[in-house]
CSV table of C-alpha atoms in Angstrom, one decimal:
chain,number,residue,atom,x,y,z
A,1,MET,CA,79.3,69.0,-16.1
A,2,ASN,CA,75.8,70.2,-18.1
A,3,ILE,CA,73.1,71.6,-17.3
A,4,ALA,CA,70.4,68.3,-17.8
A,5,PHE,CA,67.1,71.2,-17.1
A,6,SER,CA,66.3,73.5,-15.1
A,7,VAL,CA,63.2,74.3,-13.8
A,8,PRO,CA,60.7,77.0,-12.2
A,9,LEU,CA,59.9,76.5,-8.4
A,10,PRO,CA,56.7,77.8,-7.1
A,11,PHE,CA,59.1,79.3,-4.0
A,12,ARG,CA,62.8,80.8,-3.8
A,13,LYS,CA,64.0,79.6,-0.3
A,14,VAL,CA,64.4,75.1,0.3
A,15,LYS,CA,63.0,72.5,3.1
A,16,SER,CA,63.5,70.0,1.4
A,17,LEU,CA,64.7,67.8,-1.0
A,18,VAL,CA,65.5,64.6,-1.7
A,19,VAL,CA,64.6,62.0,-4.5
A,20,SER,CA,62.7,59.2,-5.6
A,21,ASN,CA,61.6,56.6,-7.7
A,22,ASN,CA,62.9,58.9,-11.0
A,23,LEU,CA,61.3,60.8,-8.8
A,24,VAL,CA,62.6,64.9,-7.1
A,25,LEU,CA,60.0,66.2,-4.7
A,26,VAL,CA,61.0,69.2,-3.4
A,27,SER,CA,59.3,71.7,-0.6
A,28,ASP,CA,59.3,75.0,1.6
A,29,SER,CA,57.7,75.1,4.2
A,30,ASP,CA,53.7,75.0,2.8
A,31,GLN,CA,54.3,73.5,-0.5
A,32,MET,CA,55.6,70.5,-2.6
A,33,VAL,CA,56.5,69.9,-5.8
A,34,ALA,CA,56.9,66.3,-7.8
A,35,ILE,CA,59.7,66.7,-10.9
A,36,THR,CA,60.5,63.9,-12.5
A,37,ALA,CA,63.7,63.3,-14.6
A,38,GLU,CA,62.9,64.8,-17.2
A,39,GLY,CA,62.5,68.1,-16.0
A,40,GLN,CA,57.9,68.0,-16.5
A,41,MET,CA,56.8,69.2,-13.3
A,42,LEU,CA,53.8,66.7,-12.0
A,43,TRP,CA,51.7,67.9,-9.3
A,44,HIS,CA,52.4,70.1,-6.8
A,45,LEU,CA,50.7,70.9,-3.5
A,46,ARG,CA,49.7,74.2,-0.9
A,47,PHE,CA,49.2,73.8,2.8
A,48,GLU,CA,47.8,76.0,5.2
A,49,HIS,CA,49.9,75.2,7.4
A,50,PRO,CA,53.2,74.8,7.7
A,51,ILE,CA,54.8,71.1,7.1
A,52,GLY,CA,58.8,69.8,8.2
A,53,LYS,CA,61.4,67.9,6.3
A,54,MET,CA,60.2,65.6,3.9
A,55,VAL,CA,61.6,61.3,3.8
A,56,VAL,CA,61.8,58.9,1.7
A,57,ALA,CA,59.8,55.3,3.0
A,58,PRO,CA,61.4,52.1,1.2
A,59,SER,CA,57.8,51.8,-0.4
A,60,GLY,CA,58.6,54.9,-2.2
A,61,ASP,CA,55.8,57.0,0.0
A,62,ILE,CA,56.9,60.2,1.4
A,63,VAL,CA,56.7,60.7,4.7
A,64,GLY,CA,56.6,63.7,6.9
A,65,ILE,CA,54.9,66.3,9.2
A,66,CYS,CA,52.0,68.4,8.4
A,67,ASP,CA,49.7,71.0,10.3
A,68,GLY,CA,52.2,73.8,11.4
A,69,GLY,CA,53.2,69.9,13.7
A,70,LYS,CA,49.4,68.0,14.4
A,71,GLN,CA,50.0,65.6,11.8
A,72,LEU,CA,52.1,62.8,10.2
A,73,THR,CA,51.4,61.8,6.4
A,74,VAL,CA,51.9,59.0,3.7
A,75,ARG,CA,51.5,60.4,0.4
A,76,SER,CA,51.9,58.4,-3.2
A,77,PRO,CA,55.4,60.1,-5.0
A,78,ASN,CA,53.7,60.0,-7.9
A,79,THR,CA,50.0,61.4,-7.6
A,80,GLY,CA,51.0,63.6,-3.9
A,81,GLU,CA,48.0,61.9,-2.9
A,82,LEU,CA,47.3,61.1,0.7
A,83,LYS,CA,47.3,57.7,1.8
A,84,LEU,CA,47.8,57.6,5.6
A,85,SER,CA,47.1,60.8,8.2
A,86,ILE,CA,47.9,60.4,11.5
A,87,PRO,CA,47.3,62.6,13.9
A,88,VAL,CA,49.7,63.0,16.7
A,89,ASN,CA,49.0,63.8,20.4
A,90,SER,CA,52.4,66.9,21.0
A,91,PHE,CA,54.5,69.4,18.5
A,92,VAL,CA,56.6,67.6,15.9
A,93,TYR,CA,59.7,69.2,14.1
A,94,ALA,CA,62.4,66.4,13.9
A,95,ILE,CA,62.4,64.3,11.0
A,96,PRO,CA,60.3,61.1,11.2
A,97,ALA,CA,62.1,57.7,10.9
A,98,VAL,CA,61.1,54.6,8.8
A,99,THR,CA,60.9,51.3,8.2
A,100,LYS,CA,59.3,49.0,5.8
A,101,SER,CA,56.3,48.3,8.2
A,102,HIS,CA,57.0,51.3,11.4
A,103,LEU,CA,56.5,55.0,11.3
A,104,ILE,CA,58.8,57.0,14.0
A,105,TYR,CA,58.7,60.2,15.8
A,106,HIS,CA,59.8,62.0,18.3
A,107,GLY,CA,57.4,64.6,19.8
A,108,TRP,CA,57.3,66.8,22.8
A,109,ASP,CA,55.8,65.1,25.2
A,110,ASN,CA,59.1,64.1,26.0
A,111,GLN,CA,57.9,60.8,24.0
A,112,LEU,CA,59.9,58.5,21.2
A,113,ASN,CA,56.7,56.7,19.5
A,114,VAL,CA,56.4,53.7,16.4
A,115,PHE,CA,53.7,53.3,14.1
A,116,TYR,CA,52.6,51.0,12.0
A,117,GLN,CA,52.3,51.2,8.6
A,118,THR,CA,48.8,51.6,8.4
A,119,GLY,CA,48.1,54.1,11.3
A,120,GLU,CA,48.0,51.9,14.3
A,121,LEU,CA,50.2,52.8,16.8
A,122,CYS,CA,52.8,50.0,18.3
A,123,TRP,CA,54.2,51.4,21.5
A,124,SER,CA,55.7,54.5,22.9
A,125,ALA,CA,58.8,55.2,24.6
A,126,PRO,CA,59.4,58.5,27.3
A,127,THR,CA,62.7,60.3,26.1
A,128,ASP,CA,64.5,62.1,28.8
A,129,LYS,CA,62.0,65.3,29.3
A,130,LYS,CA,63.9,67.6,26.4
A,131,ALA,CA,61.9,68.6,23.1
A,132,ILE,CA,63.9,67.2,20.4
A,133,TRP,CA,64.4,68.2,17.3
A,134,ILE,CA,67.3,65.2,15.5
A,135,GLN,CA,65.2,62.5,13.7
A,136,PRO,CA,65.9,59.3,15.7
A,137,VAL,CA,67.7,56.1,14.3
A,138,VAL,CA,67.3,52.7,12.7
A,139,VAL,CA,70.4,50.3,13.0
A,140,GLU,CA,68.6,46.9,12.4
A,141,ASP,CA,66.0,45.8,15.0
A,142,TRP,CA,66.7,48.5,16.7
A,143,VAL,CA,65.7,52.7,17.2
A,144,PHE,CA,67.5,55.3,18.7
A,145,THR,CA,67.1,58.1,20.7
A,146,SER,CA,69.0,61.3,22.2
A,147,THR,CA,68.6,64.7,23.3
A,148,GLN,CA,70.9,64.2,26.0
A,149,GLY,CA,71.8,60.7,26.9
A,150,VAL,CA,71.3,58.2,24.7
A,151,MET,CA,69.4,55.3,24.5
A,152,ALA,CA,67.7,52.5,21.8
A,153,TYR,CA,64.2,50.3,22.0
A,154,ALA,CA,63.1,47.4,20.2
A,155,VAL,CA,61.5,48.4,16.6
A,156,ASP,CA,59.1,45.6,16.7
A,157,ASP,CA,58.1,46.0,20.2
A,158,GLY,CA,59.3,48.4,22.0
A,159,SER,CA,61.1,46.4,24.9
A,160,LYS,CA,64.1,48.8,26.1
A,161,ARG,CA,67.5,47.5,24.2
A,162,GLY,CA,70.5,49.6,25.6
A,163,SER,CA,71.2,53.2,27.3
A,164,TRP,CA,74.6,54.4,27.9
A,165,ASP,CA,75.2,57.6,31.0
A,166,GLU,CA,78.8,57.8,28.5
A,167,LEU,CA,77.5,59.6,26.1
A,168,SER,CA,75.2,61.8,28.3
A,169,PRO,CA,77.0,65.5,28.3
A,170,SER,CA,75.8,68.1,29.7
A,171,GLU,CA,75.6,69.2,26.4
A,172,GLU,CA,72.5,69.0,24.1
A,173,ILE,CA,73.6,66.3,21.3
A,174,LEU,CA,74.2,68.2,17.5
A,175,THR,CA,74.0,65.7,15.3
A,176,MET,CA,73.2,61.7,15.7
A,177,ARG,CA,73.2,59.3,12.6
A,178,ARG,CA,73.9,55.6,11.3
A,179,ALA,CA,77.1,55.3,10.5
A,180,ASP,CA,77.4,51.4,9.4
A,181,ALA,CA,75.1,48.1,9.9
A,182,LYS,CA,76.0,47.9,13.3
A,183,ARG,CA,76.8,51.7,14.3
A,184,ILE,CA,75.4,54.9,14.8
A,185,VAL,CA,77.7,58.3,15.2
A,186,VAL,CA,76.9,60.8,18.0
A,187,GLY,CA,78.3,64.5,18.2
A,188,TYR,CA,78.1,67.1,20.6
A,189,GLY,CA,79.8,70.4,22.5
A,190,ILE,CA,83.6,71.2,20.6
A,191,ASN,CA,85.0,67.5,18.7
A,192,GLN,CA,83.4,65.5,21.6
A,193,LEU,CA,82.1,62.0,18.7
A,194,PHE,CA,81.0,59.1,19.5
A,195,MET,CA,80.9,55.2,17.3
A,196,LEU,CA,78.4,53.2,19.3
A,197,ASN,CA,78.6,49.7,18.5
A,198,LYS,CA,74.9,47.7,18.1
A,199,GLU,CA,75.7,44.4,18.7
A,200,HIS,CA,79.1,44.6,21.6
A,201,CYS,CA,76.8,47.6,23.5
A,202,THR,CA,80.5,49.8,23.3
A,203,VAL,CA,81.2,53.5,23.0
A,204,CYS,CA,84.8,53.9,21.4
A,205,PRO,CA,85.3,58.2,20.6
A,206,TRP,CA,86.5,59.3,16.7
A,207,ILE,CA,90.0,60.1,17.1
A,208,LEU,CA,90.0,63.9,15.6
A,209,PRO,CA,92.8,65.2,14.5
A,210,SER,CA,94.6,67.8,17.1
A,211,GLY,CA,94.3,72.1,15.8
A,212,TYR,CA,91.1,71.6,14.8
A,213,ARG,CA,87.5,72.2,15.3
A,214,ILE,CA,85.2,69.5,14.0
A,215,PHE,CA,80.8,71.3,12.5
A,216,MET,CA,79.3,68.6,14.7
A,217,ASP,CA,75.4,69.9,13.0
A,218,SER,CA,77.4,69.4,9.2
A,219,LEU,CA,79.4,66.2,9.5
A,220,THR,CA,78.4,63.7,7.1
A,221,VAL,CA,79.9,59.6,7.6
A,222,PHE,CA,80.6,56.8,4.5
A,223,GLU,CA,81.6,53.0,4.7
A,224,SER,CA,84.8,52.6,2.3
A,225,PRO,CA,85.0,49.5,0.7
A,226,ASP,CA,87.9,48.1,3.4
A,227,SER,CA,84.9,48.5,6.2
A,228,GLU,CA,86.9,51.8,7.5
A,229,LEU,CA,84.3,54.1,8.3
A,230,THR,CA,85.9,58.1,7.2
A,231,LEU,CA,84.1,61.6,8.1
A,232,ILE,CA,83.8,64.3,5.4
A,233,ALA,CA,82.8,67.5,7.9
A,234,THR,CA,83.9,71.2,8.0
A,235,ALA,CA,86.9,72.2,9.7
A,236,GLY,CA,88.1,75.1,11.9
A,237,VAL,CA,91.7,75.5,12.2
A,238,ASP,CA,94.1,78.4,12.7
A,239,GLY,CA,91.4,80.6,11.5
A,240,LYS,CA,90.3,79.2,8.5
A,241,LYS,CA,87.4,76.5,7.3
A,242,ALA,CA,87.4,74.1,5.5
A,243,VAL,CA,85.6,70.7,4.1
A,244,VAL,CA,87.8,67.6,5.5
A,245,SER,CA,88.6,63.8,5.7
A,246,VAL,CA,89.2,62.1,8.6
A,247,THR,CA,89.6,58.0,9.7
A,248,GLU,CA,87.8,56.0,12.5
A,249,SER,CA,91.6,55.4,13.3
A,250,GLY,CA,92.2,59.6,13.1
A,251,GLU,CA,94.2,60.0,10.1
A,252,MET,CA,93.6,62.8,8.3
A,253,LEU,CA,93.0,61.9,4.7
A,254,TRP,CA,92.7,65.0,2.5
A,255,GLU,CA,91.8,68.6,3.3
A,256,TYR,CA,90.5,71.0,1.2
A,257,PRO,CA,90.5,74.6,1.9
A,258,ILE,CA,87.1,76.7,1.5
A,259,SER,CA,86.2,80.4,2.7
A,260,LYS,CA,82.8,79.4,4.0
A,261,THR,CA,80.9,76.9,6.0
A,262,PRO,CA,79.0,75.6,3.3
A,263,VAL,CA,75.6,75.2,2.5
A,264,ALA,CA,75.8,71.4,1.4
A,265,ILE,CA,78.2,68.5,1.7
A,266,SER,CA,77.5,65.5,-0.4
A,267,VAL,CA,79.1,62.1,-0.4
A,268,GLY,CA,79.0,59.1,-3.7
A,269,THR,CA,79.0,55.5,-3.7
A,270,ALA,CA,82.3,55.7,-4.5
A,271,GLY,CA,83.5,58.0,-1.9
A,272,GLN,CA,83.9,61.5,-3.7
A,273,VAL,CA,82.4,64.5,-2.3
A,274,TYR,CA,80.3,67.0,-2.9
A,275,ILE,CA,80.5,70.7,-1.2
A,276,ALA,CA,78.2,73.7,-2.0
A,277,GLN,CA,78.8,77.2,-1.7
A,278,SER,CA,76.6,80.2,-1.9
A,279,PRO,CA,75.3,83.2,-0.6
A,280,THR,CA,72.8,83.2,1.4
A,281,LEU,CA,69.4,84.5,-0.2
A,282,ASP,CA,69.3,87.4,2.6
A,283,GLU,CA,72.8,88.0,1.5
A,284,TRP,CA,72.4,87.6,-2.5
A,285,ASP,CA,68.9,90.4,-2.9
A,286,LYS,CA,70.8,93.2,-0.5
A,287,TYR,CA,74.7,93.0,-1.8
A,288,LYS,CA,74.3,91.4,-5.1
A,289,ASP,CA,73.8,94.7,-7.0
A,290,PHE,CA,77.1,95.7,-5.2
A,291,CYS,CA,79.9,92.6,-4.2
A,292,GLU,CA,80.7,89.7,-6.3
A,293,PHE,CA,79.9,86.7,-4.8
A,294,SER,CA,80.8,83.1,-5.2
A,295,CYS,CA,78.0,80.7,-5.1
A,296,PHE,CA,79.6,76.9,-6.6
A,297,LEU,CA,79.0,73.5,-6.8
A,298,LEU,CA,82.4,71.5,-6.4
A,299,GLU,CA,83.0,67.7,-7.1
A,300,LEU,CA,86.9,66.5,-5.0
A,301,SER,CA,88.0,62.5,-5.9
A,302,ALA,CA,87.6,60.3,-3.0
A,303,THR,CA,90.9,61.7,-1.7
A,304,GLY,CA,90.6,65.4,-2.3
A,305,GLU,CA,91.6,66.2,-5.8
A,306,GLU,CA,89.4,68.2,-7.3
A,307,LEU,CA,87.8,67.1,-10.4
A,308,TRP,CA,85.4,69.2,-11.3
A,309,LYS,CA,84.2,72.8,-10.1
A,310,TRP,CA,80.8,73.5,-11.3
A,311,GLU,CA,80.0,77.7,-10.8
A,312,ALA,CA,75.8,78.3,-10.1
A,313,PRO,CA,74.1,81.0,-11.9
A,314,ALA,CA,72.4,82.3,-8.2
A,315,PRO,CA,72.4,81.6,-4.8
A,316,ILE,CA,71.8,77.4,-3.6
A,317,THR,CA,69.7,76.9,-1.7
A,318,SER,CA,69.1,73.5,-0.8
A,319,LEU,CA,71.0,70.9,0.0
A,320,LEU,CA,72.2,68.0,-3.2
A,321,ALA,CA,70.2,65.0,-3.9
A,322,VAL,CA,73.1,62.8,-5.8
A,323,ALA,CA,71.4,60.5,-8.3
A,324,ASP,CA,73.1,57.2,-10.3
A,325,ASP,CA,73.5,59.8,-13.4
A,326,ALA,CA,72.8,63.2,-12.0
A,327,ILE,CA,73.1,65.8,-9.0
A,328,TYR,CA,70.3,68.4,-8.3
A,329,VAL,CA,70.7,71.0,-6.0
A,330,VAL,CA,68.4,74.8,-6.1
A,331,CYS,CA,68.9,77.9,-7.4
A,332,ASP,CA,66.8,81.0,-6.0
A,333,GLY,CA,64.3,79.0,-7.4
A,334,ASN,CA,65.2,77.3,-9.9
A,335,LEU,CA,65.7,73.0,-9.9
A,336,MET,CA,68.3,72.0,-11.7
A,337,SER,CA,69.5,68.5,-12.9
A,338,LEU,CA,73.3,68.9,-13.6
A,339,GLY,CA,74.7,65.4,-15.7
A,340,ARG,CA,77.4,64.0,-15.0
A,341,SER,CA,78.4,63.1,-18.5
């Protein structure tokens, strides 16, 4: 593992890190930068009010929430130029969802709002009267929304496609994400993880290993070559922590012991797993002169074998952006590109 480049950023804390069209886009609460795959700063924007996390549209445009949650914006990845700004009638904190034709977001007015890419409102639908913090999930031509229950609407016209009473817990849903072309996963509480099948409108529990507590807010799901879903997540077991891999049939494929909850977990296209572990910036600033901290990024094979481990020079303060030939990560205000060769 070699460092292709290290670029100082104008901020230490990171809210978003995404890759689009050979550009690395990084933001904090009020700044956004674009850096080329060669490590050159392309543009830098400052905002008067807080901005939300970014998401990249199929076109490559940058979609996000600006002006303290009052504007839905679309920007050019090459220049940062504002291409579209949509005032919203309530604060927005959840990440928007995007398709080739639509921009979708949850507002604090208890509405799911769907706009055309041109900025006109397509339709709105009520949610279940609670502020939503998780991103809407799009599977084919349906969009799923949830706070305590799960509902689905047709993206094009807002017609209701389903409501799943089985997934209406007293606890707030912590994760909802696309699993494959037909299914989403929904998780809440302690080990309450379910698969919802759009095609058959069915719900079934994900069988989880006995004795393990899965952390619902940090899991990821990917589809293996044989079309079976595999869960990668942090879990607590016997007073310790591990990253675990569990099939949808409940088979534990492997577990990798860790000392603390990872900063980030990401899965590559071949099923390899990347784990970043680090102290927080506050811990680092207060105790680095007195304590030895472990800051590292490692790769596991699809079978859980450690392939390499990179010792980071400072705290890792971002999620991971995994591209075809590089892995991008921020270490205490520096964007680092790690080459795979």
